[in-house]
């Protein structure tokens, strides 16, 4: 159990020991775990929301500016020849190997991103499902690699490249070209 007030925080350990009183100044946010761990943030709700939002929005706006410097319109353009992610996934055959399949053009919202230095994996999502894309510095041009570094979760991108699979068997588009279709400037 826990109680919070402007002067102190009281919490009981599950072991039944005496309660611990933690004095604080001002207003805070408190999170208790049943094991007795307390995490305390000494900011008001409004301060926390404003600071976090401003930080994320500033970072995303800086990335928008960097995209413009690379010659990319961060708020989209019309792109022809895009297939749904489900249709692309349906084209995959096990005998394609790593990148032996047809060249496809995929678009979707970035739902997951993992960067490993010169290799990045992103999961794109559209109304038909998810598909992994791999962005490798040796396959992409310098400009496209610069675009890759500016992509955040929530952005919409278009990638073109051969269909294949990773070593673990995940169906993947190995991007040879990347375009930031729409940059998400909001952190929400």
PDB file of C-alpha atoms in Angstrom:
ATOM      1  CA  UNK A   1       0.000   0.000   0.000  1.00  0.00           C
ATOM      2  CA  UNK A   2       1.118   3.574  -0.468  1.00  0.00           C
ATOM      3  CA  UNK A   3       0.015   7.085   0.331  1.00  0.00           C
ATOM      4  CA  UNK A   4       1.375  10.289  -1.099  1.00  0.00           C
ATOM      5  CA  UNK A   5       1.107  13.847   0.091  1.00  0.00           C
ATOM      6  CA  UNK A   6       3.017  17.092  -0.341  1.00  0.00           C
ATOM      7  CA  UNK A   7       5.229  16.410   2.687  1.00  0.00           C
ATOM      8  CA  UNK A   8       6.019  12.718   2.712  1.00  0.00           C
ATOM      9  CA  UNK A   9       5.523   9.282   1.201  1.00  0.00           C
ATOM     10  CA  UNK A  10       4.667   6.312   3.370  1.00  0.00           C
ATOM     11  CA  UNK A  11       4.953   2.754   2.083  1.00  0.00           C
ATOM     12  CA  UNK A  12       4.764  -0.640   3.706  1.00  0.00           C
ATOM     13  CA  UNK A  13       7.123  -3.454   2.847  1.00  0.00           C
ATOM     14  CA  UNK A  14       5.466  -6.797   2.112  1.00  0.00           C
ATOM     15  CA  UNK A  15       7.592  -8.414   4.814  1.00  0.00           C
ATOM     16  CA  UNK A  16       5.508  -6.653   7.464  1.00  0.00           C
ATOM     17  CA  UNK A  17       8.360  -4.481   8.755  1.00  0.00           C
ATOM     18  CA  UNK A  18       7.703  -0.986   9.975  1.00  0.00           C
ATOM     19  CA  UNK A  19       6.600   1.458   7.296  1.00  0.00           C
ATOM     20  CA  UNK A  20       9.207   3.733   5.763  1.00  0.00           C
ATOM     21  CA  UNK A  21       8.491   7.450   5.639  1.00  0.00           C
ATOM     22  CA  UNK A  22      10.253   9.370   2.882  1.00  0.00           C
ATOM     23  CA  UNK A  23      10.092  13.177   3.178  1.00  0.00           C
ATOM     24  CA  UNK A  24       9.871  15.080  -0.089  1.00  0.00           C
ATOM     25  CA  UNK A  25       9.476  18.659  -1.115  1.00  0.00           C
ATOM     26  CA  UNK A  26       6.753  19.645  -3.566  1.00  0.00           C
ATOM     27  CA  UNK A  27       4.666  17.324  -5.660  1.00  0.00           C
ATOM     28  CA  UNK A  28       5.868  14.036  -7.087  1.00  0.00           C
ATOM     29  CA  UNK A  29       4.928  10.839  -8.843  1.00  0.00           C
ATOM     30  CA  UNK A  30       5.452   7.600  -7.017  1.00  0.00           C
ATOM     31  CA  UNK A  31       5.512   4.066  -8.296  1.00  0.00           C
ATOM     32  CA  UNK A  32       5.612   1.132  -5.908  1.00  0.00           C
ATOM     33  CA  UNK A  33       6.487  -2.445  -6.639  1.00  0.00           C
ATOM     34  CA  UNK A  34       5.248  -5.216  -4.380  1.00  0.00           C
ATOM     35  CA  UNK A  35       8.858  -6.102  -3.538  1.00  0.00           C
ATOM     36  CA  UNK A  36       9.224  -2.782  -1.725  1.00  0.00           C
ATOM     37  CA  UNK A  37      11.032  -0.834  -4.434  1.00  0.00           C
ATOM     38  CA  UNK A  38      10.049   2.778  -4.875  1.00  0.00           C
ATOM     39  CA  UNK A  39      10.689   4.933  -7.915  1.00  0.00           C
ATOM     40  CA  UNK A  40      10.057   8.585  -7.285  1.00  0.00           C
ATOM     41  CA  UNK A  41       9.868  11.449  -9.796  1.00  0.00           C
ATOM     42  CA  UNK A  42       9.803  14.862  -8.182  1.00  0.00           C
ATOM     43  CA  UNK A  43       8.041  16.803 -10.955  1.00  0.00           C
ATOM     44  CA  UNK A  44       4.453  17.840 -11.301  1.00  0.00           C
ATOM     45  CA  UNK A  45       2.348  16.017 -13.891  1.00  0.00           C
ATOM     46  CA  UNK A  46       2.257  19.156 -16.036  1.00  0.00           C
ATOM     47  CA  UNK A  47       6.037  19.674 -15.817  1.00  0.00           C
ATOM     48  CA  UNK A  48       6.737  16.050 -16.709  1.00  0.00           C
ATOM     49  CA  UNK A  49       4.391  16.115 -19.692  1.00  0.00           C
ATOM     50  CA  UNK A  50       5.704  19.447 -21.002  1.00  0.00           C
ATOM     51  CA  UNK A  51       9.389  18.506 -20.582  1.00  0.00           C
ATOM     52  CA  UNK A  52       8.972  15.106 -22.227  1.00  0.00           C
ATOM     53  CA  UNK A  53       6.827  16.404 -25.071  1.00  0.00           C
ATOM     54  CA  UNK A  54       9.145  19.313 -25.773  1.00  0.00           C
ATOM     55  CA  UNK A  55      12.217  17.070 -25.779  1.00  0.00           C
ATOM     56  CA  UNK A  56      10.712  14.551 -28.218  1.00  0.00           C
ATOM     57  CA  UNK A  57       9.161  17.174 -30.440  1.00  0.00           C
ATOM     58  CA  UNK A  58      12.403  19.159 -30.594  1.00  0.00           C
ATOM     59  CA  UNK A  59      14.336  16.024 -31.528  1.00  0.00           C
ATOM     60  CA  UNK A  60      11.830  15.121 -34.248  1.00  0.00           C
ATOM     61  CA  UNK A  61      11.811  18.670 -35.617  1.00  0.00           C
ATOM     62  CA  UNK A  62      15.613  18.561 -35.844  1.00  0.00           C
ATOM     63  CA  UNK A  63      15.298  15.330 -37.829  1.00  0.00           C
ATOM     64  CA  UNK A  64      12.771  17.001 -40.156  1.00  0.00           C
ATOM     65  CA  UNK A  65      15.324  19.736 -40.809  1.00  0.00           C
ATOM     66  CA  UNK A  66      18.060  17.150 -41.483  1.00  0.00           C
ATOM     67  CA  UNK A  67      15.771  15.400 -43.986  1.00  0.00           C
ATOM     68  CA  UNK A  68      15.248  18.708 -45.781  1.00  0.00           C
ATOM     69  CA  UNK A  69      19.018  19.212 -45.885  1.00  0.00           C
ATOM     70  CA  UNK A  70      19.295  15.785 -47.556  1.00  0.00           C
ATOM     71  CA  UNK A  71      16.824  16.957 -50.225  1.00  0.00           C
ATOM     72  CA  UNK A  72      13.863  14.934 -48.885  1.00  0.00           C
ATOM     73  CA  UNK A  73      10.367  16.367 -48.486  1.00  0.00           C
ATOM     74  CA  UNK A  74       9.554  15.064 -44.978  1.00  0.00           C
ATOM     75  CA  UNK A  75       5.805  15.381 -45.460  1.00  0.00           C
ATOM     76  CA  UNK A  76       5.301  13.165 -48.425  1.00  0.00           C
ATOM     77  CA  UNK A  77       4.897  12.815 -52.120  1.00  0.00           C
ATOM     78  CA  UNK A  78       2.923  10.506 -54.350  1.00  0.00           C
ATOM     79  CA  UNK A  79       4.623   7.144 -54.924  1.00  0.00           C
ATOM     80  CA  UNK A  80       3.530   4.682 -57.605  1.00  0.00           C
ATOM     81  CA  UNK A  81       3.883   0.900 -57.691  1.00  0.00           C
ATOM     82  CA  UNK A  82       3.492   0.150 -53.996  1.00  0.00           C
ATOM     83  CA  UNK A  83       2.207  -3.312 -53.109  1.00  0.00           C
ATOM     84  CA  UNK A  84       0.482  -4.224 -49.860  1.00  0.00           C
ATOM     85  CA  UNK A  85       2.707  -5.884 -47.285  1.00  0.00           C
ATOM     86  CA  UNK A  86       0.544  -9.029 -47.326  1.00  0.00           C
ATOM     87  CA  UNK A  87       0.906  -9.298 -51.121  1.00  0.00           C
ATOM     88  CA  UNK A  88       4.673  -8.936 -50.814  1.00  0.00           C
ATOM     89  CA  UNK A  89       4.818 -11.571 -48.067  1.00  0.00           C
ATOM     90  CA  UNK A  90       2.720 -13.933 -50.234  1.00  0.00           C
ATOM     91  CA  UNK A  91       5.312 -13.705 -53.036  1.00  0.00           C
ATOM     92  CA  UNK A  92       8.047 -15.110 -50.811  1.00  0.00           C
ATOM     93  CA  UNK A  93       9.356 -18.618 -51.490  1.00  0.00           C
ATOM     94  CA  UNK A  94      11.838 -20.476 -49.321  1.00  0.00           C
ATOM     95  CA  UNK A  95      14.256 -20.973 -52.234  1.00  0.00           C
ATOM     96  CA  UNK A  96      14.805 -17.184 -52.635  1.00  0.00           C
ATOM     97  CA  UNK A  97      17.590 -17.239 -50.074  1.00  0.00           C
ATOM     98  CA  UNK A  98      18.733 -13.992 -48.512  1.00  0.00           C
ATOM     99  CA  UNK A  99      17.861 -11.644 -51.375  1.00  0.00           C
ATOM    100  CA  UNK A 100      17.074 -13.768 -54.427  1.00  0.00           C
ATOM    101  CA  UNK A 101      13.428 -12.798 -54.819  1.00  0.00           C
ATOM    102  CA  UNK A 102      11.775 -10.204 -57.031  1.00  0.00           C
ATOM    103  CA  UNK A 103      12.352  -6.494 -56.454  1.00  0.00           C
ATOM    104  CA  UNK A 104       9.353  -5.075 -54.578  1.00  0.00           C
ATOM    105  CA  UNK A 105       8.250  -1.657 -53.359  1.00  0.00           C
ATOM    106  CA  UNK A 106       6.835  -1.651 -49.831  1.00  0.00           C
ATOM    107  CA  UNK A 107       5.374   1.157 -47.752  1.00  0.00           C
ATOM    108  CA  UNK A 108       4.177   1.302 -44.189  1.00  0.00           C
ATOM    109  CA  UNK A 109       4.397   2.888 -40.772  1.00  0.00           C
ATOM    110  CA  UNK A 110       7.540   2.061 -38.793  1.00  0.00           C
ATOM    111  CA  UNK A 111       6.412   0.030 -35.774  1.00  0.00           C
ATOM    112  CA  UNK A 112       9.780  -1.332 -34.639  1.00  0.00           C
ATOM    113  CA  UNK A 113      13.369  -0.334 -35.308  1.00  0.00           C
ATOM    114  CA  UNK A 114      16.607  -1.991 -34.239  1.00  0.00           C
ATOM    115  CA  UNK A 115      19.923  -0.516 -35.359  1.00  0.00           C
ATOM    116  CA  UNK A 116      23.213  -2.444 -35.340  1.00  0.00           C
ATOM    117  CA  UNK A 117      25.769   0.061 -36.624  1.00  0.00           C
ATOM    118  CA  UNK A 118      25.755  -0.460 -40.413  1.00  0.00           C
ATOM    119  CA  UNK A 119      22.585  -2.610 -40.422  1.00  0.00           C
ATOM    120  CA  UNK A 120      19.060  -1.658 -39.347  1.00  0.00           C
ATOM    121  CA  UNK A 121      15.894  -3.739 -39.185  1.00  0.00           C
ATOM    122  CA  UNK A 122      12.488  -2.081 -39.230  1.00  0.00           C
ATOM    123  CA  UNK A 123       9.032  -3.583 -39.046  1.00  0.00           C
ATOM    124  CA  UNK A 124       6.562  -1.819 -41.309  1.00  0.00           C
ATOM    125  CA  UNK A 125       2.793  -2.081 -40.887  1.00  0.00           C
ATOM    126  CA  UNK A 126      -0.059  -1.355 -43.245  1.00  0.00           C
ATOM    127  CA  UNK A 127      -3.734  -2.366 -43.191  1.00  0.00           C
ATOM    128  CA  UNK A 128      -2.804  -5.894 -44.355  1.00  0.00           C
ATOM    129  CA  UNK A 129      -0.122  -6.756 -41.816  1.00  0.00           C
ATOM    130  CA  UNK A 130       3.549  -6.398 -40.908  1.00  0.00           C
ATOM    131  CA  UNK A 131       6.762  -6.953 -42.859  1.00  0.00           C
ATOM    132  CA  UNK A 132      10.410  -6.608 -41.923  1.00  0.00           C
ATOM    133  CA  UNK A 133      12.779  -4.479 -43.978  1.00  0.00           C
ATOM    134  CA  UNK A 134      16.562  -4.471 -43.674  1.00  0.00           C
ATOM    135  CA  UNK A 135      18.586  -1.344 -44.369  1.00  0.00           C
ATOM    136  CA  UNK A 136      22.254  -2.073 -44.892  1.00  0.00           C
ATOM    137  CA  UNK A 137      24.855   0.651 -45.421  1.00  0.00           C
ATOM    138  CA  UNK A 138      26.549  -1.294 -48.227  1.00  0.00           C
ATOM    139  CA  UNK A 139      23.256  -1.678 -50.172  1.00  0.00           C
ATOM    140  CA  UNK A 140      21.999   1.889 -49.690  1.00  0.00           C
ATOM    141  CA  UNK A 141      23.470   5.035 -51.130  1.00  0.00           C
ATOM    142  CA  UNK A 142      24.944   7.663 -48.836  1.00  0.00           C
ATOM    143  CA  UNK A 143      21.802   9.837 -49.034  1.00  0.00           C
ATOM    144  CA  UNK A 144      19.463   6.925 -48.273  1.00  0.00           C
ATOM    145  CA  UNK A 145      21.642   5.860 -45.348  1.00  0.00           C
ATOM    146  CA  UNK A 146      21.372   9.420 -44.027  1.00  0.00           C
ATOM    147  CA  UNK A 147      17.592   9.195 -44.350  1.00  0.00           C
ATOM    148  CA  UNK A 148      17.607   5.913 -42.408  1.00  0.00           C
ATOM    149  CA  UNK A 149      19.304   7.645 -39.482  1.00  0.00           C
ATOM    150  CA  UNK A 150      16.452  10.177 -39.266  1.00  0.00           C
ATOM    151  CA  UNK A 151      13.600   7.625 -39.167  1.00  0.00           C
ATOM    152  CA  UNK A 152      11.615   7.280 -35.927  1.00  0.00           C
ATOM    153  CA  UNK A 153       8.779   5.050 -34.801  1.00  0.00           C
ATOM    154  CA  UNK A 154       5.535   6.266 -36.375  1.00  0.00           C
ATOM    155  CA  UNK A 155       7.135   7.564 -39.567  1.00  0.00           C
ATOM    156  CA  UNK A 156       5.863   6.241 -42.891  1.00  0.00           C
ATOM    157  CA  UNK A 157       8.510   5.095 -45.342  1.00  0.00           C
ATOM    158  CA  UNK A 158       8.789   3.483 -48.768  1.00  0.00           C
ATOM    159  CA  UNK A 159      11.553   0.966 -49.500  1.00  0.00           C
ATOM    160  CA  UNK A 160      12.481  -0.751 -52.756  1.00  0.00           C
ATOM    161  CA  UNK A 161      14.595  -3.883 -52.878  1.00  0.00           C
ATOM    162  CA  UNK A 162      14.746  -7.635 -53.388  1.00  0.00           C
ATOM    163  CA  UNK A 163      12.568  -9.934 -51.339  1.00  0.00           C
ATOM    164  CA  UNK A 164      14.348 -12.554 -49.271  1.00  0.00           C
ATOM    165  CA  UNK A 165      14.818 -13.774 -45.752  1.00  0.00           C
ATOM    166  CA  UNK A 166      17.227 -13.342 -42.873  1.00  0.00           C
ATOM    167  CA  UNK A 167      19.395 -16.120 -41.444  1.00  0.00           C
ATOM    168  CA  UNK A 168      16.586 -16.845 -38.981  1.00  0.00           C
ATOM    169  CA  UNK A 169      14.023 -17.208 -41.801  1.00  0.00           C
ATOM    170  CA  UNK A 170      12.152 -13.905 -41.323  1.00  0.00           C
ATOM    171  CA  UNK A 171      10.673 -12.661 -44.627  1.00  0.00           C
ATOM    172  CA  UNK A 172      12.532  -9.425 -45.371  1.00  0.00           C
ATOM    173  CA  UNK A 173      12.828  -6.740 -48.037  1.00  0.00           C
ATOM    174  CA  UNK A 174      16.543  -5.878 -48.397  1.00  0.00           C
ATOM    175  CA  UNK A 175      16.252  -2.175 -49.192  1.00  0.00           C
ATOM    176  CA  UNK A 176      18.293  -0.736 -52.061  1.00  0.00           C
ATOM    177  CA  UNK A 177      16.385   2.559 -51.950  1.00  0.00           C
ATOM    178  CA  UNK A 178      14.511   4.294 -49.162  1.00  0.00           C
ATOM    179  CA  UNK A 179      12.239   7.310 -49.109  1.00  0.00           C
ATOM    180  CA  UNK A 180      10.754   8.978 -46.028  1.00  0.00           C
ATOM    181  CA  UNK A 181       7.128   9.244 -47.108  1.00  0.00           C
ATOM    182  CA  UNK A 182       5.819  11.103 -44.051  1.00  0.00           C
ATOM    183  CA  UNK A 183       7.738  12.223 -40.981  1.00  0.00           C
ATOM    184  CA  UNK A 184       5.845  12.042 -37.720  1.00  0.00           C
ATOM    185  CA  UNK A 185       6.724  15.323 -35.989  1.00  0.00           C
ATOM    186  CA  UNK A 186       4.550  14.671 -32.944  1.00  0.00           C
ATOM    187  CA  UNK A 187       5.784  12.437 -30.139  1.00  0.00           C
ATOM    188  CA  UNK A 188       2.370  10.962 -29.457  1.00  0.00           C
TER     189      UNK A 188
END
